[in-house]
Coordinates of N, CA and C in Angstrom, one line a residue:
X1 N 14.9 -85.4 -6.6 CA 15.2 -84.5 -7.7 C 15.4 -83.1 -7.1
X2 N 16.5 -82.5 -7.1 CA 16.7 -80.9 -6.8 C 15.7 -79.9 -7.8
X3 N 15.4 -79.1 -6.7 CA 14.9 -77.6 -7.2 C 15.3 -77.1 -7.8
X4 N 14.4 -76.2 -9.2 CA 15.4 -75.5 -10.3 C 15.1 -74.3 -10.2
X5 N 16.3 -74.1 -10.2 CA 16.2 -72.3 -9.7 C 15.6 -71.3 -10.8
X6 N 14.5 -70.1 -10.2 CA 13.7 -69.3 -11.0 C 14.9 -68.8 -12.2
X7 N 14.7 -68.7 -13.3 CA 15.5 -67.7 -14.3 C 15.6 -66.7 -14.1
X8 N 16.8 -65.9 -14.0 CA 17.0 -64.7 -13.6 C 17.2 -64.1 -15.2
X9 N 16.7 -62.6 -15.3 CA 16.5 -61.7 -16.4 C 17.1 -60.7 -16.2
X10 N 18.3 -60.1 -17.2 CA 19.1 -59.1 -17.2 C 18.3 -57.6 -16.9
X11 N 18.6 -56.5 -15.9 CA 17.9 -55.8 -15.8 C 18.6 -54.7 -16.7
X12 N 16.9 -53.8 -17.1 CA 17.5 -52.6 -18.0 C 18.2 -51.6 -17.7
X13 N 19.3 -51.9 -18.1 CA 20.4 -50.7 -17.7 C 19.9 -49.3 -17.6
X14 N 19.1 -49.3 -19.2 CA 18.3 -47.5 -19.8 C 17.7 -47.5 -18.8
X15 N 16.9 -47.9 -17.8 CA 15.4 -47.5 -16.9 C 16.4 -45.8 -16.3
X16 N 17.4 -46.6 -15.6 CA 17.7 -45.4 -14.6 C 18.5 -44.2 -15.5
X17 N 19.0 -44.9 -16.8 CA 19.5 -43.4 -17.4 C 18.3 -42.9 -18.1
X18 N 17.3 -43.0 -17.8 CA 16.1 -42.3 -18.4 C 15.4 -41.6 -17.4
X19 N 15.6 -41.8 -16.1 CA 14.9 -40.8 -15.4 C 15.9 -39.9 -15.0
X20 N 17.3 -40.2 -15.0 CA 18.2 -39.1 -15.0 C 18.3 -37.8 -16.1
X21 N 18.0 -38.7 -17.5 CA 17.8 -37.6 -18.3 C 16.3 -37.0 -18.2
X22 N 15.7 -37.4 -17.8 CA 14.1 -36.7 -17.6 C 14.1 -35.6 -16.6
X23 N 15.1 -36.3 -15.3 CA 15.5 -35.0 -14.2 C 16.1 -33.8 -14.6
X24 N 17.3 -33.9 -15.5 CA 18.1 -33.3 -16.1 C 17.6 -32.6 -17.3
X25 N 16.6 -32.6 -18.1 CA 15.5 -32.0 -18.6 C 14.6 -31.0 -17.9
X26 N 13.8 -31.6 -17.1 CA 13.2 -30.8 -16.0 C 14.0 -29.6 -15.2
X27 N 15.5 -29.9 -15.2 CA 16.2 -28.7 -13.7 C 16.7 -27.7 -15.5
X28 N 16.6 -28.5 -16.8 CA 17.1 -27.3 -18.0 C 15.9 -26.2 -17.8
X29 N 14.9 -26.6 -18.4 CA 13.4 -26.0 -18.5 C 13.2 -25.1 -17.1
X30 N 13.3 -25.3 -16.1 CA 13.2 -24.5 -15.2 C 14.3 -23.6 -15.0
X31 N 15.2 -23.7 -15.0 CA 16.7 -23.0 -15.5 C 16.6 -21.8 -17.1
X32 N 16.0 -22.4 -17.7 CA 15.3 -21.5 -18.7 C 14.2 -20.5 -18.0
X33 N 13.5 -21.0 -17.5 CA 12.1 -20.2 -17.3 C 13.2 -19.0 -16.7
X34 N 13.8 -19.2 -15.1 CA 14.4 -18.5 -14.3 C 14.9 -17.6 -14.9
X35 N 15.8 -17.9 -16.2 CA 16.5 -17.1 -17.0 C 15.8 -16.1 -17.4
X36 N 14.7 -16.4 -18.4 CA 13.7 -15.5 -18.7 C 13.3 -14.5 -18.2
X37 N 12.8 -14.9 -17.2 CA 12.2 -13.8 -16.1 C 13.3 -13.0 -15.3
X38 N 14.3 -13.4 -14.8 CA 15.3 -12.5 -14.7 C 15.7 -12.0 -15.9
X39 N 15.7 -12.0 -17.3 CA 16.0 -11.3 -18.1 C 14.3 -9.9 -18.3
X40 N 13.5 -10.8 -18.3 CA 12.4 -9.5 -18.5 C 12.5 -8.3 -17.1
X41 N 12.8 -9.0 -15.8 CA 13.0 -7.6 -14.9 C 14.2 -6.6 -15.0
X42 N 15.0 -7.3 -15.6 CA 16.6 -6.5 -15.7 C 16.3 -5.6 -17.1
X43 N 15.4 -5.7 -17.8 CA 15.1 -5.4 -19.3 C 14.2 -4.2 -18.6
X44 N 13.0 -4.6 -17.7 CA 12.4 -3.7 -17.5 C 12.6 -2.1 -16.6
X45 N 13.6 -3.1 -16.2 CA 14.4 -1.8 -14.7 C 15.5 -1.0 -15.7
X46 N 15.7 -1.7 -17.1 CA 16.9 -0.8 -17.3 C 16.2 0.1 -18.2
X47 N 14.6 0.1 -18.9 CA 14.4 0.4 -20.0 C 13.3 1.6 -19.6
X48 N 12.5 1.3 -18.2 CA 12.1 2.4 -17.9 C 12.3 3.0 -16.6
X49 N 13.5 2.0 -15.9 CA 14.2 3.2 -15.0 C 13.0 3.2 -13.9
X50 N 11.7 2.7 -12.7 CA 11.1 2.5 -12.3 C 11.2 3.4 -11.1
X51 N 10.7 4.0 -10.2 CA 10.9 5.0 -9.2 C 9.3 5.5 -8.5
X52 N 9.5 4.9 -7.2 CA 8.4 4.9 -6.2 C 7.9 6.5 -6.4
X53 N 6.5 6.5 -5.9 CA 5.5 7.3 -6.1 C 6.2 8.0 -4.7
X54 N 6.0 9.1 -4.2 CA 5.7 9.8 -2.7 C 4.6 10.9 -2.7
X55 N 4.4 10.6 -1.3 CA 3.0 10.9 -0.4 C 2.9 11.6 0.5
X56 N 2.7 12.8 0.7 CA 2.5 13.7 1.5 C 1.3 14.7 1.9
X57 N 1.1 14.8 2.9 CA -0.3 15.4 3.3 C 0.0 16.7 3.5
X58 N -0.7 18.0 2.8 CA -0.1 19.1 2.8 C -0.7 20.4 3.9
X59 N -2.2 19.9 4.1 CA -2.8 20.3 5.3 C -4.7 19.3 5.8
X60 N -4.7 20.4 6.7 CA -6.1 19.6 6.9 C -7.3 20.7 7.0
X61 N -8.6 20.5 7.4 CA -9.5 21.0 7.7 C -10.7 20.3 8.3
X62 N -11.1 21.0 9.4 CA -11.9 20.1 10.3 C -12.8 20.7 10.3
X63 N -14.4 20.1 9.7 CA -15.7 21.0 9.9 C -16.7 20.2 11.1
X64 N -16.2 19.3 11.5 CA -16.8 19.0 12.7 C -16.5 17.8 13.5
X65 N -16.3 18.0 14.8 CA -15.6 17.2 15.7 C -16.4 17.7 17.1
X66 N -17.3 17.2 17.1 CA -18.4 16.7 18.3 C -18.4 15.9 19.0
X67 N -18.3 15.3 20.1 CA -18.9 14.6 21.2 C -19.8 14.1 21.8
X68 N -20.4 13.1 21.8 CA -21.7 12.5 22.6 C -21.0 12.1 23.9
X69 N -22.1 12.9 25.0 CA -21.6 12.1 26.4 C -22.6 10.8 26.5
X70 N -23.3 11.0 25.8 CA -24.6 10.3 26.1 C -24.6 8.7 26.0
X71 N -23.3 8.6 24.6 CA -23.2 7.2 24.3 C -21.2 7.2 24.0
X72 N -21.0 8.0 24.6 CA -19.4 8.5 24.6 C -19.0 7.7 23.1
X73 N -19.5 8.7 22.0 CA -19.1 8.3 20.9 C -18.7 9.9 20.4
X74 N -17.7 10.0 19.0 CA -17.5 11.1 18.7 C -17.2 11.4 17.1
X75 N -18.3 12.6 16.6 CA -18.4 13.2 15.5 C -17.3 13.4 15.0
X76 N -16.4 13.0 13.5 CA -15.6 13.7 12.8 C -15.5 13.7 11.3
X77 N -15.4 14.8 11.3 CA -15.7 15.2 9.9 C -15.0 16.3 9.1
X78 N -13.7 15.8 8.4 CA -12.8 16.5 8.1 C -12.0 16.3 6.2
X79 N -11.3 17.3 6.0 CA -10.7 16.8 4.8 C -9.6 17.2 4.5
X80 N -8.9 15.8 4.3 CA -7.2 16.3 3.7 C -6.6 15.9 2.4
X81 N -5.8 16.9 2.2 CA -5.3 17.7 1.0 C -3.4 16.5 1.0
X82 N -4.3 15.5 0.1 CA -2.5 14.7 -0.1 C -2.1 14.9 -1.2
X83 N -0.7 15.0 -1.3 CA 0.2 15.3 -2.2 C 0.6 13.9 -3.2
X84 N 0.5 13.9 -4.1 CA 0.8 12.8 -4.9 C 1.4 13.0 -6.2
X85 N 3.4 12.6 -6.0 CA 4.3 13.1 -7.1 C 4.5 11.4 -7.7
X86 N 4.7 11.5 -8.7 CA 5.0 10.6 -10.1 C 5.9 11.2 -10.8
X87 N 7.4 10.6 -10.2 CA 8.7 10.7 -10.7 C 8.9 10.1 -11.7
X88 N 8.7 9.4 -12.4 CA 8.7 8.8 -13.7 C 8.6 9.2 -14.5
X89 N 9.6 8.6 -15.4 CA 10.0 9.6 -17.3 C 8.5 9.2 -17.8
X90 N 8.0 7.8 -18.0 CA 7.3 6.9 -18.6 C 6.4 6.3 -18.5
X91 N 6.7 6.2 -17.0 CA 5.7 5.2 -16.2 C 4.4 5.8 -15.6
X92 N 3.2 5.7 -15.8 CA 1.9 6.3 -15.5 C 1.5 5.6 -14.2
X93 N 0.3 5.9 -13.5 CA 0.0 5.3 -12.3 C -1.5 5.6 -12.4
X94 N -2.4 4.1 -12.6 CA -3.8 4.3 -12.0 C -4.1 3.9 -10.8
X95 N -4.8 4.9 -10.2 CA -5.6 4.8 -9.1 C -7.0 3.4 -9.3
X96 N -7.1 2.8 -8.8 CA -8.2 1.8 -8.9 C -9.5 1.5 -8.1
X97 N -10.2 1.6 -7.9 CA -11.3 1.3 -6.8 C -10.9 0.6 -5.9
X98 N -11.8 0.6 -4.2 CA -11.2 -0.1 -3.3 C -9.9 0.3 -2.7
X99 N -9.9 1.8 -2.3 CA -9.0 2.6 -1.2 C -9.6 2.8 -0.4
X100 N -8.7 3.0 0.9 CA -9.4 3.4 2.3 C -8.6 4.2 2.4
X101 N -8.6 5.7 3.4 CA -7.7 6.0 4.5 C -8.5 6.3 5.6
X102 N -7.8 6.8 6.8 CA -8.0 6.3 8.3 C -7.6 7.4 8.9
X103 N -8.0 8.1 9.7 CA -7.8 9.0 10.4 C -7.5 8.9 11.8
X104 N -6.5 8.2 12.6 CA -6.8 8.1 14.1 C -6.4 8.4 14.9
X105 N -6.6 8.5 16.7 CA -5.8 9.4 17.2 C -5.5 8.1 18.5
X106 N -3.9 8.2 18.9 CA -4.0 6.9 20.1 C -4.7 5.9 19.7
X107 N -4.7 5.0 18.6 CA -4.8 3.7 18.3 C -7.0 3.9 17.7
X108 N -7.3 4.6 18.3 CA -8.8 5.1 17.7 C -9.3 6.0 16.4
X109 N -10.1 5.4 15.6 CA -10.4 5.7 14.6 C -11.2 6.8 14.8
X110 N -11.0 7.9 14.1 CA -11.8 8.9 13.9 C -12.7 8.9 13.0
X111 N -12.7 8.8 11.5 CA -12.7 8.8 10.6 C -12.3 8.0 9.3
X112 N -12.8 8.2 8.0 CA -12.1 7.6 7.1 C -13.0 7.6 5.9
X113 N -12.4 7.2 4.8 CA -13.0 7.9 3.3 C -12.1 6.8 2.5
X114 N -12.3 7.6 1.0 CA -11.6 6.9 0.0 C -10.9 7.6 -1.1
X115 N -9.8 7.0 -1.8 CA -9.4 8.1 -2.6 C -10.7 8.2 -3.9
X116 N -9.9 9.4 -4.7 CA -10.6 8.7 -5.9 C -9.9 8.3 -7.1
X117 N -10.6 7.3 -8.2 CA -9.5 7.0 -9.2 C -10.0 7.9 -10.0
X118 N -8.7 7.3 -10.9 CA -7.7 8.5 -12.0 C -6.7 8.4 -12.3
X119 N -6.1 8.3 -13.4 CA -4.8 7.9 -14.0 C -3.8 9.4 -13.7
X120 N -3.0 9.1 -13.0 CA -1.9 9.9 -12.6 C -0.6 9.6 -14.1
X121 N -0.2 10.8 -15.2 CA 0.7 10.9 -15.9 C 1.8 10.5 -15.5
X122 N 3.5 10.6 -15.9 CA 4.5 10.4 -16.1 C 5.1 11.9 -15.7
X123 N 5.7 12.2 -14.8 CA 6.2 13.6 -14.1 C 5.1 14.1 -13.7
X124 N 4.3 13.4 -12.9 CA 3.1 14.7 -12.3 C 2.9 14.9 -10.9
X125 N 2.3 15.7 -10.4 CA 2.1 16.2 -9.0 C 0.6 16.6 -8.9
X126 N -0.1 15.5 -8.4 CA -1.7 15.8 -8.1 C -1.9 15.6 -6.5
X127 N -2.8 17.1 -6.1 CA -3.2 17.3 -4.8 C -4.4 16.4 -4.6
X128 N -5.0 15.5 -3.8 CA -5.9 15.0 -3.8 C -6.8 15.5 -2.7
X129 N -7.8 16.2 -2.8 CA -8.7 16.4 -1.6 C -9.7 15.2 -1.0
X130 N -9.2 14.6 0.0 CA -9.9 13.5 0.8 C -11.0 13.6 1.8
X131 N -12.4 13.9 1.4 CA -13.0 13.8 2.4 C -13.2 12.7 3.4
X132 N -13.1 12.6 4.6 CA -13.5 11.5 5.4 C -14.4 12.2 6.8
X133 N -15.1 11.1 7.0 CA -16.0 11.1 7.9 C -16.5 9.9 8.8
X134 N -17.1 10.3 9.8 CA -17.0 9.0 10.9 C -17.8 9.5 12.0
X135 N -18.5 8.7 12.7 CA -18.8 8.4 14.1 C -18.2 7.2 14.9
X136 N -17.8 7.4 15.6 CA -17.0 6.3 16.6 C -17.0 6.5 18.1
X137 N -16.7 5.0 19.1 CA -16.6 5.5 20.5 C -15.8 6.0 20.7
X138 N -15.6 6.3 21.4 CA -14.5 7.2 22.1 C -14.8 7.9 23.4
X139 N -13.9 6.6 24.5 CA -13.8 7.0 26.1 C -13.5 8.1 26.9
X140 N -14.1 8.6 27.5 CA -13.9 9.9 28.7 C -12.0 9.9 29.1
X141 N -12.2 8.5 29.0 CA -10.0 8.5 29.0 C -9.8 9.6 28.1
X142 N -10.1 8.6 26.5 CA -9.3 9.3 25.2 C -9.7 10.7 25.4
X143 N -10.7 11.3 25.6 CA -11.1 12.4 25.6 C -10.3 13.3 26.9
X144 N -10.1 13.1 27.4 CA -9.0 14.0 28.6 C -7.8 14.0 28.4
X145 N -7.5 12.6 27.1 CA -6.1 13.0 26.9 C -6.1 13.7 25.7
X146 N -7.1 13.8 25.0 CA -7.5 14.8 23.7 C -7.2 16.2 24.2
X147 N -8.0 16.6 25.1 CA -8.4 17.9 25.8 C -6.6 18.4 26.3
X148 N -6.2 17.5 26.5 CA -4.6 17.3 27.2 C -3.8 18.1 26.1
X149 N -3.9 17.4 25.1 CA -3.1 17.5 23.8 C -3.5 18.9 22.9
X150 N -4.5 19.0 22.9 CA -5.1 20.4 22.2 C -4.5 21.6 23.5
X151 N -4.2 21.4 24.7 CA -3.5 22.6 25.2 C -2.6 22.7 25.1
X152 N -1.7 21.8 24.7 CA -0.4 21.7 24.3 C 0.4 21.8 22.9
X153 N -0.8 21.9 22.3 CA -0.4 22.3 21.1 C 0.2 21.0 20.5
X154 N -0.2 19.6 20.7 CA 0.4 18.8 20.2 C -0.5 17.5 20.2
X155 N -1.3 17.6 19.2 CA -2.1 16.5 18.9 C -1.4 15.3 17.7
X156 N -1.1 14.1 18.2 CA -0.6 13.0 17.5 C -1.8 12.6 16.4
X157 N -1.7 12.6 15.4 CA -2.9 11.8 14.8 C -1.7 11.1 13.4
X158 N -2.5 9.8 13.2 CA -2.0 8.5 11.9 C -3.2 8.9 10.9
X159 N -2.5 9.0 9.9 CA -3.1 8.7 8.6 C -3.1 7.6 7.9
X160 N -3.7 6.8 7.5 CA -3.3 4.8 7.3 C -4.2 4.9 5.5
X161 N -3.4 5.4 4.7 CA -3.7 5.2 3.4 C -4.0 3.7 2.6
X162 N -4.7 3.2 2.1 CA -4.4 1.6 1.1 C -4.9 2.2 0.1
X163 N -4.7 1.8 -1.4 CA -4.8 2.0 -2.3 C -4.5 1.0 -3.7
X164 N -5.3 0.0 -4.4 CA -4.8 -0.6 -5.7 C -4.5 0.1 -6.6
X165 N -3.6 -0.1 -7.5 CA -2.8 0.8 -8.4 C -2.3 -0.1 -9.4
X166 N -2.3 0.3 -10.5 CA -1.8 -0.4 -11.6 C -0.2 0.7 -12.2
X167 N 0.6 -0.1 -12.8 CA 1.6 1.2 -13.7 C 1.0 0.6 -15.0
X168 N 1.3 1.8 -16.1 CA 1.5 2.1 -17.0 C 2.3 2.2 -17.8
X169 N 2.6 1.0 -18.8 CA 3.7 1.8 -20.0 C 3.9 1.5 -20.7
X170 N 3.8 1.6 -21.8 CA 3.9 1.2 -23.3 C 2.5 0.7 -23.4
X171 N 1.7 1.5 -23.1 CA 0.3 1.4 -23.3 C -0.1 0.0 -22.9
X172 N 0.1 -0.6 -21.9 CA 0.1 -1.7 -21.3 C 0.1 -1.6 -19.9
X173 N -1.1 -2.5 -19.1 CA -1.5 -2.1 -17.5 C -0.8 -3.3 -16.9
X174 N -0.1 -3.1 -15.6 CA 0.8 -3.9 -15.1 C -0.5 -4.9 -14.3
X175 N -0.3 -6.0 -13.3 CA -1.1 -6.5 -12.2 C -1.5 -5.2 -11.4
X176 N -2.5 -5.4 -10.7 CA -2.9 -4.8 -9.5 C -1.8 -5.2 -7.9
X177 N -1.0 -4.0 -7.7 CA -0.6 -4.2 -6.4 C -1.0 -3.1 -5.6
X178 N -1.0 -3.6 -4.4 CA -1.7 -2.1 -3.2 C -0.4 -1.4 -2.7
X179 N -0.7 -0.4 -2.6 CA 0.2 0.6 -1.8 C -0.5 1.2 -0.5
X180 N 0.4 0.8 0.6 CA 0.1 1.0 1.6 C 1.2 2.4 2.4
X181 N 0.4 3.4 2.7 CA 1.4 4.6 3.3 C 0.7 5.2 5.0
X182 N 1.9 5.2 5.7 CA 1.4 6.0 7.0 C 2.1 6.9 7.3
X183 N 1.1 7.8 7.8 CA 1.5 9.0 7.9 C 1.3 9.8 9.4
X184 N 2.5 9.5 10.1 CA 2.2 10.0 11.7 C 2.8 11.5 11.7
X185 N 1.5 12.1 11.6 CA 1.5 13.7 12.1 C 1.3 13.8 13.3
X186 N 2.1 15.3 13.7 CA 1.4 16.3 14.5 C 1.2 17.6 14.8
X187 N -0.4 17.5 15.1 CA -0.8 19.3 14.8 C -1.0 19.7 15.8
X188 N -1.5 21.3 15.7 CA -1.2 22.3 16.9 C -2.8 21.7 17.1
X189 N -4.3 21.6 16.2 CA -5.2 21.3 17.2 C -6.0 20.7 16.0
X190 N -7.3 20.2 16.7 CA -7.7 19.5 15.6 C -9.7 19.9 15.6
X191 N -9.7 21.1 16.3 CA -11.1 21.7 16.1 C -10.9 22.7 15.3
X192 N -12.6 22.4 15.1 CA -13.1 23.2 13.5 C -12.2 24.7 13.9
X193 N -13.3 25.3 15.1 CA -12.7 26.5 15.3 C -11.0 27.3 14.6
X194 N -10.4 26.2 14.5 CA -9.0 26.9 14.3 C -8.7 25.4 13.0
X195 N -7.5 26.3 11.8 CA -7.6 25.9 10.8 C -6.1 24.9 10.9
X196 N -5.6 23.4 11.5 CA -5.2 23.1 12.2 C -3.5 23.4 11.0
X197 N -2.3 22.7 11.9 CA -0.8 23.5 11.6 C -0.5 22.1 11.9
X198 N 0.0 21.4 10.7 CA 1.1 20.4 11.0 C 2.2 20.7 11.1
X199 N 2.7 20.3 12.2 CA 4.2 20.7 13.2 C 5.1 19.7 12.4
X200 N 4.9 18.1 12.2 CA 5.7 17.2 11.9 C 5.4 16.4 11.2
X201 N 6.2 15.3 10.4 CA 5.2 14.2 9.4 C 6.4 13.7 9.3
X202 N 6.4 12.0 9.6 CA 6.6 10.9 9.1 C 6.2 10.0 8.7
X203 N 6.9 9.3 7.2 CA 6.2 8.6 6.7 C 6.9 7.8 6.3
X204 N 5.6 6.3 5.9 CA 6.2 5.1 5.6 C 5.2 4.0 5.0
X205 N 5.8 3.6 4.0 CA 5.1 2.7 2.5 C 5.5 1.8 2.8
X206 N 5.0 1.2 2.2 CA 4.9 -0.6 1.3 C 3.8 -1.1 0.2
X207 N 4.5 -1.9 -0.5 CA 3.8 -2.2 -1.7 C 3.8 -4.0 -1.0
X208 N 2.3 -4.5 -2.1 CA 1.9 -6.1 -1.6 C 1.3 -6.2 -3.1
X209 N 1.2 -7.4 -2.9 CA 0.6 -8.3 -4.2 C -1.0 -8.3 -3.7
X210 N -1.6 -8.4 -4.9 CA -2.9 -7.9 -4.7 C -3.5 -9.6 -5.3

C-alpha cells in the first residue's frame, strides 16, 4: 500500500502584507515625529532669532603670586573682570550652579574659581568680577621660564571658562547646556606689584549637552 502524502495547507497571503503595512506605519510615525521637530526649530529660529552670547576679559588684578622653594609649589591669587554681552531681542540667559574657570600658564594651573549665578536680561552687558585662587606645583623649569616672560613683557596665560546655562523665553526655561570658552591672553606681567596690560586675546567657545 503506498504512502499518503501529508496535506498541504494554503498559506496566508495577508501575513506578509501585514508586516509590510506595520513597517510602512512605523517609517509614517517616524516621518511625522521628524517633521515636527524640524518644524518646532525652524519656528523657533524664525520667531526669536537666537544669537550666541560673547565673552571677553576686560582686565586683571593680581594680589598675590608667591613661591615655595621649599615644596616648589606656587601662591596665586587673583581676579578677573569678564565681559558678558546678551545680544538677544528676547532671549534671557541664566547662569546656573556648577562653573569653573582656570587660570594657567604653559599647560599649569594657577588658579581657579567660579562664576556666579544670575539671570542675564535680553540686550545686556554684565561685567562679572571673578575671584580665583590656588596653590599648585610648579617646577624651577616653569619658574625660569616665568621669570623669562615677565622680562619680556610677554606672559602667555589661558583662561578655561565652563559654565551651565539655561535660555529664557516666553517665560519658559530651555534644558541645561554648558558653555565652554577659552581665552588665550597675553600680558606685560602678572605680579601684584604692577597692575597687569593685556597685549592680546583670543577666543574660542562651544556649547555641549548637559
Amino acid at each position: 500500500m503506498g504512502k499518503r502524502s501529508a496535506p498541504r495547507y494554503p498559506e496566508d497571503e495577508n501575513k506578509g502584507c501585514g508586516c509590510c503595512c506595520c513597517l510602512l506605519g512605523c517609517c509614517c510615525f517616524l516621518f511625522l515625529i521628524l517633521l515636527s521637530l524640524v518644524g518646532t526649530v525652524a519656528y523657533f529660529y524664525y520667531t526669536y532669532k537666537p544669537k550666541a552670547p560673547s565673552y571677553s576679559v576686560n582686565n586683571m588684578a593680581v594680589s598675590k603670586f608667591e613661591f615655595s622653594s621649599s615644596d616648589l609649589t606656587l601662591y596665586t591669587k587673583l581676579v578677573a573682570s569678564v565681559r558678558a554681552e546678551n545680544p538677544n531681542e528676547v532671549i534671557g540667559i541664566k547662569y546656573a550652579d556648577g562653573s569653573r574657570t582656570v587660570v594657567s600658564y604653559r599647560g599649569t594651573t594657577l588658579c581657579s574659581g567660579n562664576l556666579p549665578t544670575f539671570v542675564q536680561g535680553p540686550k545686556n552687558i554684565t561685567v562679572m568680577e571673578i575671584a580665583m585662587e590656588g596653590r599648585n606645583g610648579f617646577g624651577s623649569g616653569l619658574q625660569d621660564a616665568l621669570e623669562e616672560s615677565e622680562k619680556e613683557g610677554n606672559v602667555p596665560l589661558d583662561i578655561y571658562v565652563s559654565v551651565p546655562v539655561q535660555l529664557i523665553f516666553d517665560d519658559e526655561d530651555s534644558p541645561l547646556i554648558r558653555v565652554n570658552v577659552h581665552a588665550a591672553l597675553v600680558v606685560d606681567s602678572i605680579s601684584p606689584k604692577k597692575k597687569p596690560t593685556i597685549k592680546s586675546a583670543t577666543y574660542q567657545g562651544n556649547v555641549q549637552a548637559v
